[in-house]
PDB file of C-alpha atoms and ligand atoms in Angstrom:
ATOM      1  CA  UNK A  35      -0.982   2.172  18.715  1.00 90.00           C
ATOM      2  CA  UNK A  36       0.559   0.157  15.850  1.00 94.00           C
ATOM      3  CA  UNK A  37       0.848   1.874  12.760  1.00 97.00           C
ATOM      4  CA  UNK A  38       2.115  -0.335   9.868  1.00 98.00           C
ATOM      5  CA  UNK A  39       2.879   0.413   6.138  1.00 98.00           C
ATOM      6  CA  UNK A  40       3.038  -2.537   3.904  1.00 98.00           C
ATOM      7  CA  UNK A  41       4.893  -1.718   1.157  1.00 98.00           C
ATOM      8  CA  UNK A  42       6.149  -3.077  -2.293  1.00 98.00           C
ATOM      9  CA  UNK A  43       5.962  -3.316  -6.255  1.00 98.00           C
ATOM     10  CA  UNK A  44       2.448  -3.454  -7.664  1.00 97.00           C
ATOM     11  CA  UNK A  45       1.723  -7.460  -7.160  1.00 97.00           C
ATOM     12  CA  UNK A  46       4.058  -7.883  -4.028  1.00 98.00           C
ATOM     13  CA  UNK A  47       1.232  -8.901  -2.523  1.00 97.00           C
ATOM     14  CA  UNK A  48       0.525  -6.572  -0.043  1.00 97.00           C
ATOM     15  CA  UNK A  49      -3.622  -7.141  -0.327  1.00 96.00           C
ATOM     16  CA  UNK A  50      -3.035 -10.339   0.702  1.00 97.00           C
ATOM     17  CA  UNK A  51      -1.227  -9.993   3.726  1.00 98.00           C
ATOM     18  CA  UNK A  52      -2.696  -7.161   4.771  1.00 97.00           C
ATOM     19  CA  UNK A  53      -5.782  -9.531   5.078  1.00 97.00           C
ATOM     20  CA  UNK A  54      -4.075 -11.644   7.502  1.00 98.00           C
ATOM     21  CA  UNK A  55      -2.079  -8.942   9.564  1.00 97.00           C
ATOM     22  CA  UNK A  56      -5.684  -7.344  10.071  1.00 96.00           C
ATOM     23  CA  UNK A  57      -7.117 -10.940  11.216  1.00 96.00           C
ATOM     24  CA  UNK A  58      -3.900 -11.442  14.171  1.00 96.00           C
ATOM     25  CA  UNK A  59      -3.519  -7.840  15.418  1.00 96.00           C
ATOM     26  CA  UNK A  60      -7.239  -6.552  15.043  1.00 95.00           C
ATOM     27  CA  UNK A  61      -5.944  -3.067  12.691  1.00 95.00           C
ATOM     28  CA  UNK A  62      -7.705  -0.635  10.360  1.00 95.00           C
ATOM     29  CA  UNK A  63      -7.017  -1.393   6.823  1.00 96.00           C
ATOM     30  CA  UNK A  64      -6.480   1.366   4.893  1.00 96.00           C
ATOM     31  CA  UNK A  65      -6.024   0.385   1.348  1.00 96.00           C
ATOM     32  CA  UNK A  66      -5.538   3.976  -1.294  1.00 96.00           C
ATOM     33  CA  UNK A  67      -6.432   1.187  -3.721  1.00 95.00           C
ATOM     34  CA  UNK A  68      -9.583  -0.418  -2.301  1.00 95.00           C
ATOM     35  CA  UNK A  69     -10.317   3.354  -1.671  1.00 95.00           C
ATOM     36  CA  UNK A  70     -10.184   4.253  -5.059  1.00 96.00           C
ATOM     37  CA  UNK A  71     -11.593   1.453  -6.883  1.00 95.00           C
ATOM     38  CA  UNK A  72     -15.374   2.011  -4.842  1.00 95.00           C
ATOM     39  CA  UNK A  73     -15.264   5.537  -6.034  1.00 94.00           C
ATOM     40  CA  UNK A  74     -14.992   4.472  -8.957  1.00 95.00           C
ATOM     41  CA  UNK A  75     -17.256   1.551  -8.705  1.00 96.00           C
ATOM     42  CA  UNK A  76     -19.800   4.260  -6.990  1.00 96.00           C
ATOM     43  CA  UNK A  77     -19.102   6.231 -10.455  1.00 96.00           C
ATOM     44  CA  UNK A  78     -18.521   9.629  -8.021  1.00 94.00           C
ATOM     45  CA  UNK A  79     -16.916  12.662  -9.454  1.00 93.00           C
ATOM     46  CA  UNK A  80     -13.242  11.145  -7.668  1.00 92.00           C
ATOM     47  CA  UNK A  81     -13.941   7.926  -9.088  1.00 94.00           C
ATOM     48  CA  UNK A  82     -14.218   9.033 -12.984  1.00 94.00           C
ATOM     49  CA  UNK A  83     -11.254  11.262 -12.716  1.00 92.00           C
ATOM     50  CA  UNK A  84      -9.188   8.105 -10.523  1.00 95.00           C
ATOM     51  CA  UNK A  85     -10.368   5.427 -13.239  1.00 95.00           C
ATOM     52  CA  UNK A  86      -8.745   6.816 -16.458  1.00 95.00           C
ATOM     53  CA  UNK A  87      -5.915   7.454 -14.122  1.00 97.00           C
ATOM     54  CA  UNK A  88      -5.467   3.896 -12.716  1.00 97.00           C
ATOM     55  CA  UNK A  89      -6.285   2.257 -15.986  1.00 96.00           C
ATOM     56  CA  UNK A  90      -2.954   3.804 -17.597  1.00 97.00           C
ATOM     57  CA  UNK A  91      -0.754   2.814 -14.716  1.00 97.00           C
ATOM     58  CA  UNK A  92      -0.050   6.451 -13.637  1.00 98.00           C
ATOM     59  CA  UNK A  93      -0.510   7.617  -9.429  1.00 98.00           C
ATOM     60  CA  UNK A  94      -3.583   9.700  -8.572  1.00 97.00           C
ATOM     61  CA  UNK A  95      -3.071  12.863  -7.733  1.00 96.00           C
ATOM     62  CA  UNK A  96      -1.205  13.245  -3.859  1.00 96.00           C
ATOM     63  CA  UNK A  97      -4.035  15.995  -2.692  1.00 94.00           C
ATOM     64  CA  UNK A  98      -7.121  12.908  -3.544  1.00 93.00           C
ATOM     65  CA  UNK A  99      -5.286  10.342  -1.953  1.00 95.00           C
ATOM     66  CA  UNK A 100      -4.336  12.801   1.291  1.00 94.00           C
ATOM     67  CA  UNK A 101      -7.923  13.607   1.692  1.00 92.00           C
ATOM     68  CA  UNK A 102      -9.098  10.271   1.509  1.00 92.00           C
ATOM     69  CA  UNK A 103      -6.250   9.624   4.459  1.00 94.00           C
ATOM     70  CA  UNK A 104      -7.259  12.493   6.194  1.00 93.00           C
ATOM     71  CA  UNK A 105     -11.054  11.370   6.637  1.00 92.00           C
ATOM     72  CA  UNK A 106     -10.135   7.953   7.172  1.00 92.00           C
ATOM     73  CA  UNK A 107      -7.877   8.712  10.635  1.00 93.00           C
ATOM     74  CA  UNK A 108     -10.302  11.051  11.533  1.00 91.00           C
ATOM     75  CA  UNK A 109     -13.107   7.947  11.751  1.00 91.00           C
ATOM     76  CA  UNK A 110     -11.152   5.507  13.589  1.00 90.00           C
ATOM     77  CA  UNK A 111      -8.913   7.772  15.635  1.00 85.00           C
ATOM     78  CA  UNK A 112      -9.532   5.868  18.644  1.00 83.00           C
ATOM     79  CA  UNK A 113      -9.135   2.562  16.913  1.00 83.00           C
ATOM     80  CA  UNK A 114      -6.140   0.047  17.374  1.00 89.00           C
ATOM     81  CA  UNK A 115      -3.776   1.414  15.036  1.00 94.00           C
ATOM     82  CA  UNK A 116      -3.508   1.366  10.982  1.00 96.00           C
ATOM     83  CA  UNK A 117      -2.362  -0.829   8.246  1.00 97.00           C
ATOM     84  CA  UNK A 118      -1.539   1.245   5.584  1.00 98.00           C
ATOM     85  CA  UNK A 119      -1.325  -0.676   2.269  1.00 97.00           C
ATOM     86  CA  UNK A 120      -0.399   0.913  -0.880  1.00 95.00           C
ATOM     87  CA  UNK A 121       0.117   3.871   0.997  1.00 97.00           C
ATOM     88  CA  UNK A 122       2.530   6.405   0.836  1.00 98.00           C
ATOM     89  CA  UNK A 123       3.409   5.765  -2.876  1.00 98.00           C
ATOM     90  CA  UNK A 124       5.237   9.272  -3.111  1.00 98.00           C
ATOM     91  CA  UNK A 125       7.667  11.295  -0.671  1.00 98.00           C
ATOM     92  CA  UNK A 126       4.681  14.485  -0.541  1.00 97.00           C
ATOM     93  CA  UNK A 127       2.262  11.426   0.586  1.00 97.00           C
ATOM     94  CA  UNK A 128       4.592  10.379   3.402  1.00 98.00           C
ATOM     95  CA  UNK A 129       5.646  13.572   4.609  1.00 97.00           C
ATOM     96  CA  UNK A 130       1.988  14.823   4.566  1.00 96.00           C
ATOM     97  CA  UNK A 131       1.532  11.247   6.386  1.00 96.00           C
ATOM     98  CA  UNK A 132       3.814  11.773   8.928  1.00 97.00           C
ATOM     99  CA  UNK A 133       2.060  15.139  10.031  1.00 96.00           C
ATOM    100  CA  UNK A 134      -1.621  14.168  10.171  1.00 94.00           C
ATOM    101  CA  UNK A 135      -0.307  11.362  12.113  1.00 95.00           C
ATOM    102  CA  UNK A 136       1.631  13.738  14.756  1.00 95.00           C
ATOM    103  CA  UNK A 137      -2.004  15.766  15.052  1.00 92.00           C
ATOM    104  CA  UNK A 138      -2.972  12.705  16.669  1.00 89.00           C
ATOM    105  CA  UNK A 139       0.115  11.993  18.752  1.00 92.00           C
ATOM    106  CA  UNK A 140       1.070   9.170  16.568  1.00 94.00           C
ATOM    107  CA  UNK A 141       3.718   7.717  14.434  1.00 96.00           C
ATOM    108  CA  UNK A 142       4.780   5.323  11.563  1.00 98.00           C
ATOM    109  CA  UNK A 143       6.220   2.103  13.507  1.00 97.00           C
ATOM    110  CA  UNK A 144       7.835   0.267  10.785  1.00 98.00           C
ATOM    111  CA  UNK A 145       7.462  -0.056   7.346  1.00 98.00           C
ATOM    112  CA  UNK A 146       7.290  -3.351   6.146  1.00 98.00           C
ATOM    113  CA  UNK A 147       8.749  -3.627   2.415  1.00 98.00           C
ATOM    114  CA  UNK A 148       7.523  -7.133   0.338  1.00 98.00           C
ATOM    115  CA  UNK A 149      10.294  -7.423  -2.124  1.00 98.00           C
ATOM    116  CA  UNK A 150       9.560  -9.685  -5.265  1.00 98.00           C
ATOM    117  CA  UNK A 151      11.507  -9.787  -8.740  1.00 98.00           C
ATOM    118  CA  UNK A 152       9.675  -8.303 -11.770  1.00 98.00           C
ATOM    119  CA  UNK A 153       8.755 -11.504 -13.470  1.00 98.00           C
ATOM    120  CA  UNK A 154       6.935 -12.483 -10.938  1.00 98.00           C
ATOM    121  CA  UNK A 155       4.832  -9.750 -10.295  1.00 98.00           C
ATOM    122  CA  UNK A 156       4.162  -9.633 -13.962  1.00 98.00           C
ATOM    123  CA  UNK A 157       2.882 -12.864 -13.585  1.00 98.00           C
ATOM    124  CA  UNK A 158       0.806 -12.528 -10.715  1.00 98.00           C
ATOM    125  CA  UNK A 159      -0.700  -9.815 -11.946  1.00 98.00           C
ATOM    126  CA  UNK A 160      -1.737 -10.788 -15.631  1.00 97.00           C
ATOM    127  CA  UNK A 161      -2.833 -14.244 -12.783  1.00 97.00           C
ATOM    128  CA  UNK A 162      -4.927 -11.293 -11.008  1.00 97.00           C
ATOM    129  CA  UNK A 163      -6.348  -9.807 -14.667  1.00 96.00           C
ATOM    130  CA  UNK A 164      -7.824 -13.298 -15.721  1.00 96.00           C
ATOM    131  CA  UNK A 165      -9.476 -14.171 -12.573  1.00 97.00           C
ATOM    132  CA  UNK A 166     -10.981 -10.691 -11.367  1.00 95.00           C
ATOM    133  CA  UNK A 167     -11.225  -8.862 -14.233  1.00 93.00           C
ATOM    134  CA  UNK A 168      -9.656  -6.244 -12.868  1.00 93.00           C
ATOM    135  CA  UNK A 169      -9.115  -3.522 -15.966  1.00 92.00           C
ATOM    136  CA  UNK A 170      -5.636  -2.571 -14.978  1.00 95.00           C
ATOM    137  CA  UNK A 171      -4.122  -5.815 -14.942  1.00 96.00           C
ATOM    138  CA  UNK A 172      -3.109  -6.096 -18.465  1.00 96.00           C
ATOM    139  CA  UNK A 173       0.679  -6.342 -19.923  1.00 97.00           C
ATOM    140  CA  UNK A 174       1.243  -2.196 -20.996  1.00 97.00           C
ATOM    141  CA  UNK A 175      -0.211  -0.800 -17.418  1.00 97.00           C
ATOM    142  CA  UNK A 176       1.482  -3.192 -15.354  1.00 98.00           C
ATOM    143  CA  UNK A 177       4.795  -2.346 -17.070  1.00 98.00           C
ATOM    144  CA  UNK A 178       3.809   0.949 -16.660  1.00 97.00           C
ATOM    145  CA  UNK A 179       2.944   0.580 -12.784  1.00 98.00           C
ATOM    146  CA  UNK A 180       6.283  -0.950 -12.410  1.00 98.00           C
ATOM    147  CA  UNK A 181       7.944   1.305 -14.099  1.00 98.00           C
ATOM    148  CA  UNK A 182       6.245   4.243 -12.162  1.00 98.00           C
ATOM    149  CA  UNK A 183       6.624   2.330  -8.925  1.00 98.00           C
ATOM    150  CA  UNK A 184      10.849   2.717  -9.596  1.00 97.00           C
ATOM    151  CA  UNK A 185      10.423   6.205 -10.312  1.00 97.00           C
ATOM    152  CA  UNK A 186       8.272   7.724  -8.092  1.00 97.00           C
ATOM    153  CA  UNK A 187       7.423   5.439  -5.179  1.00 98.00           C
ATOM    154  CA  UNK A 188      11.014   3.785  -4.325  1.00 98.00           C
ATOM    155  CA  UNK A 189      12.191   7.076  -2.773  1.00 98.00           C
ATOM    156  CA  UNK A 190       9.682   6.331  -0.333  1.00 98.00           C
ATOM    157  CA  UNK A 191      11.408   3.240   1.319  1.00 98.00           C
ATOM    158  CA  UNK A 192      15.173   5.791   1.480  1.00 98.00           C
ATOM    159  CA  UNK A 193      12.369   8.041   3.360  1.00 98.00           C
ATOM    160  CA  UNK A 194      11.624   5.664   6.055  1.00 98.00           C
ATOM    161  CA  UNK A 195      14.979   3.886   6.156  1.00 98.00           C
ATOM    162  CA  UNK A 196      16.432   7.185   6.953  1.00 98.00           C
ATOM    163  CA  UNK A 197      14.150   7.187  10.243  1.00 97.00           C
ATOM    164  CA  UNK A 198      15.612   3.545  10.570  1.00 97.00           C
ATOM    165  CA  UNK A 199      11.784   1.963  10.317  1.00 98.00           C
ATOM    166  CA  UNK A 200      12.267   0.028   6.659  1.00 98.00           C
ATOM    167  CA  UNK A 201      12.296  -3.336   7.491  1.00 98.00           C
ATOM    168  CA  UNK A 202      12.500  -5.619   3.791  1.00 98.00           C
ATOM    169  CA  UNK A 203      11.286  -8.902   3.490  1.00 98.00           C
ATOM    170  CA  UNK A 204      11.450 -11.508   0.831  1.00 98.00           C
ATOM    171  CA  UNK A 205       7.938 -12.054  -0.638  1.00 98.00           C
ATOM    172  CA  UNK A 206       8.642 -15.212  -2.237  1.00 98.00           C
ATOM    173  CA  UNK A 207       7.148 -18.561  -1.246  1.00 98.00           C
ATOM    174  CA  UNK A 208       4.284 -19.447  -0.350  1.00 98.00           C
ATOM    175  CA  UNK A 209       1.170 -16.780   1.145  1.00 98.00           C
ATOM    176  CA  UNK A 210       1.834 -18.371   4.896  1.00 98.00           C
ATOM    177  CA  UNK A 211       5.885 -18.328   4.862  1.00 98.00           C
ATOM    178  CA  UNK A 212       5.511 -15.021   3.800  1.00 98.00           C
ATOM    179  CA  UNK A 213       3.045 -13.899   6.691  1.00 98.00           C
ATOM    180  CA  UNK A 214       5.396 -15.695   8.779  1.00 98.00           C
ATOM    181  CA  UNK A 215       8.449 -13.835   8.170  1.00 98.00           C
ATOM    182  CA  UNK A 216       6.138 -10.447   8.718  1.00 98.00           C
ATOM    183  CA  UNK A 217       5.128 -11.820  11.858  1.00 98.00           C
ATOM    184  CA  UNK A 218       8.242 -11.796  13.181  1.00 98.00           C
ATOM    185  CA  UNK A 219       9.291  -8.236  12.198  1.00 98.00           C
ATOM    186  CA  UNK A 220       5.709  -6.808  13.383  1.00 97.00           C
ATOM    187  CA  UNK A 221       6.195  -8.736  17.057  1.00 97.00           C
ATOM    188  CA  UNK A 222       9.548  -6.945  17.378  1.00 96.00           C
ATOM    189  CA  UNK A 223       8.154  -2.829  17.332  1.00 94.00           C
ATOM    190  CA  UNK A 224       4.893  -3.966  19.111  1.00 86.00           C
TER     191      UNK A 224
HETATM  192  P1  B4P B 560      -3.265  -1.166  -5.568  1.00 90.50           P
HETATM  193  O1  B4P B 560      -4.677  -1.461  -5.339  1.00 90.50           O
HETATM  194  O2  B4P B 560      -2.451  -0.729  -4.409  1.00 90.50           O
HETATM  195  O3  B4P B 560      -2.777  -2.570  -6.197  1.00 90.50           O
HETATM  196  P2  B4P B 560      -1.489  -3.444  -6.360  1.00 90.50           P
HETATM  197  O4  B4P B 560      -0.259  -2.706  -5.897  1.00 90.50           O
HETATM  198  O5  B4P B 560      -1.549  -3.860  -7.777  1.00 90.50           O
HETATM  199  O6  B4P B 560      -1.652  -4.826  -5.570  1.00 90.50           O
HETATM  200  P3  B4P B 560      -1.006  -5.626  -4.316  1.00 90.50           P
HETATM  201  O7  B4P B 560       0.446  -5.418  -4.086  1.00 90.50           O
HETATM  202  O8  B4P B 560      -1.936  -5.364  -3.180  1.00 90.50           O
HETATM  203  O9  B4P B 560      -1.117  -7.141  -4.795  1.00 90.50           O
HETATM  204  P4  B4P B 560      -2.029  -8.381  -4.342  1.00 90.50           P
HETATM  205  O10 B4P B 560      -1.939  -8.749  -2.923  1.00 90.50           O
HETATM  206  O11 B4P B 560      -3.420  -8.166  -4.902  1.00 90.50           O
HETATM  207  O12 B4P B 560      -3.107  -0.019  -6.704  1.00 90.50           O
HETATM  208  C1  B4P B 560      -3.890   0.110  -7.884  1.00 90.50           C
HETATM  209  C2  B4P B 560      -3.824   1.529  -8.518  1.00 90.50           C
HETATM  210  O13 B4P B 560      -4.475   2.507  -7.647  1.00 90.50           O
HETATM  211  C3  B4P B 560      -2.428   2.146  -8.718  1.00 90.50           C
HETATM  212  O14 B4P B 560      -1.845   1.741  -9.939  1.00 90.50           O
HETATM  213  C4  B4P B 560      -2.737   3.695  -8.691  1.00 90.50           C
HETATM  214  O15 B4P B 560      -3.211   4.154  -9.921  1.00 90.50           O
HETATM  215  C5  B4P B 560      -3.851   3.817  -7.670  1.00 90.50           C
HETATM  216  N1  B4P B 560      -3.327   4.137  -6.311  1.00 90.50           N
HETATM  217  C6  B4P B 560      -3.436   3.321  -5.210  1.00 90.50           C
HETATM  218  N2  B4P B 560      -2.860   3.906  -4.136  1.00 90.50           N
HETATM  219  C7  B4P B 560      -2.382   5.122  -4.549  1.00 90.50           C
HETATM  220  C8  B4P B 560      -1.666   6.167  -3.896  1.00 90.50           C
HETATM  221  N3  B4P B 560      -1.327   6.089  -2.602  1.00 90.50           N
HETATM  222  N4  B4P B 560      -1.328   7.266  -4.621  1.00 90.50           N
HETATM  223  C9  B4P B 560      -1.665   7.371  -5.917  1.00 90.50           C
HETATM  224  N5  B4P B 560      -2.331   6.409  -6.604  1.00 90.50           N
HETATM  225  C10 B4P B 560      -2.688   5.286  -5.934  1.00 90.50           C
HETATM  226  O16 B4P B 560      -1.337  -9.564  -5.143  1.00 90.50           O
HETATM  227  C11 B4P B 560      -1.353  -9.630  -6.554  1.00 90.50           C
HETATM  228  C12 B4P B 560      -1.669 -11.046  -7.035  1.00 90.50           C
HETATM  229  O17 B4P B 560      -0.673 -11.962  -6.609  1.00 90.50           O
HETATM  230  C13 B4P B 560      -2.983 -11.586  -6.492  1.00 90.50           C
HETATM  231  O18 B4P B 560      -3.682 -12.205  -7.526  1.00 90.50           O
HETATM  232  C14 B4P B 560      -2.583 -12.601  -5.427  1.00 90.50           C
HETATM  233  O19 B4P B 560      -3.499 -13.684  -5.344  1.00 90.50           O
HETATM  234  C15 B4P B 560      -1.231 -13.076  -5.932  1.00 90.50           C
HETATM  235  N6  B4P B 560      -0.302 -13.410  -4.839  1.00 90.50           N
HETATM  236  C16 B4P B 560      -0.158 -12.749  -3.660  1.00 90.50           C
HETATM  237  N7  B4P B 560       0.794 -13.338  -2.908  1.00 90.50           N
HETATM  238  C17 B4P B 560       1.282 -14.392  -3.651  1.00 90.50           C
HETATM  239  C18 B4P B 560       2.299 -15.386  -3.420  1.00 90.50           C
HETATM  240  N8  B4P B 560       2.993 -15.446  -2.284  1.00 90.50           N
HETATM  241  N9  B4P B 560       2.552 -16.268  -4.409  1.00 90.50           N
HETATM  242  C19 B4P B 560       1.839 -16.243  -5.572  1.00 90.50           C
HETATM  243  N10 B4P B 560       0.855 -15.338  -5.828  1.00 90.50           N
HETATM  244  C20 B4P B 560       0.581 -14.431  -4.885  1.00 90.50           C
END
């Protein structure tokens, strides 16, 4: 199997590429943030508590997100692999990661790491907040997301470069250079 983890800064992009990676090599997408926003969108118990949460900037809470992983292998166990896209944002998520993915004989093959200056993403995402009306695209949360995205979700790249599986790549240019340069790095591990 090939298990990917597109990571990056809130903005990087990593929706959007994860929509092509999951055209060429056929994965599961697994997005914590598509997850979250049709609990919320279903107005469940999750998605109430996960709103508030997402429209300050802050993480959900590592045990939510885990289960939602949990069920999630457990439904396409026999599938092609995983594209994990927002997902580990915190050390406790990737360790806990890393074991429900040995219960299945598996493993992380690289991580793929969309770097993009801070302008930009602001940008992009206040870009993102016009056109989709998404509610956490505004100027305070996305500073905030960045800010938490330093704090708490960087460690999570010195995780996986420590296993020697954090591959960077610039996420500048246009959406098909981009894909091109992750291309490369994903036909290297397959
Ligand atoms: P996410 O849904 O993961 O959203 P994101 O990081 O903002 O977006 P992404 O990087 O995918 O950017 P996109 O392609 O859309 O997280 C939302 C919230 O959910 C979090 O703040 C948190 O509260 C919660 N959450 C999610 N996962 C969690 C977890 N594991 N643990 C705890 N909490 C969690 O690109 C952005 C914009 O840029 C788009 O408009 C796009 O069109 C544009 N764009 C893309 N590529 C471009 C390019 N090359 N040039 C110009 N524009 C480009």
């Amino acid at each position: 199997m090939l298990n990917l983890i597109l990571f990056g800064p809130p903005g990087s992009g990593k929706g959007t590429q994860s929509e092509k990676i999951i055209q060429k090599y056929k994965l599961v997408h697994i997005s914590t943030g598509d997850l979250l926003r049709e609990e919320v969108a279903n107005q469940t118990e999750l998605g109430m508590k996960a709103k508030k949460i997402m429209d300050s900037g802050e993480l959900v809470s590592d045990r939510i997100v885990i289960g939602m992983i949990r069920k999630k292998l457990e439904e396409h166990r026999a599938g092609p692999g995983f594209i994990f896209d927002g997902f580990p944002r915190t050390v406790a998520q990737a360790r806990e990661l890393r074991k429900a993915l040995t219960d299945y004989d598996e493993e992380i093959s690289v991580m793929i790491s969309l770097d993009v200056p801070r302008e930009e993403l602001v940008k992009r995402l206040l870009n993102r907040g016009k056109e989709t009306g998404r509610t956490d695209d505004n100027l305070e949360t996305i500073n905030n997301r960045i800010d938490v995205y330093e704090k708490q979700t960087i460690p999570v790249a010195h995780y996986y470069d420590k296993m020697r599986k954090y591959v960077p790549v610039d996420g500048m240019g246009s959406i098909d250079a981009i894909f091109k340069r992750i291309v490369k790095v994903i036909d290297q591990v397959k």
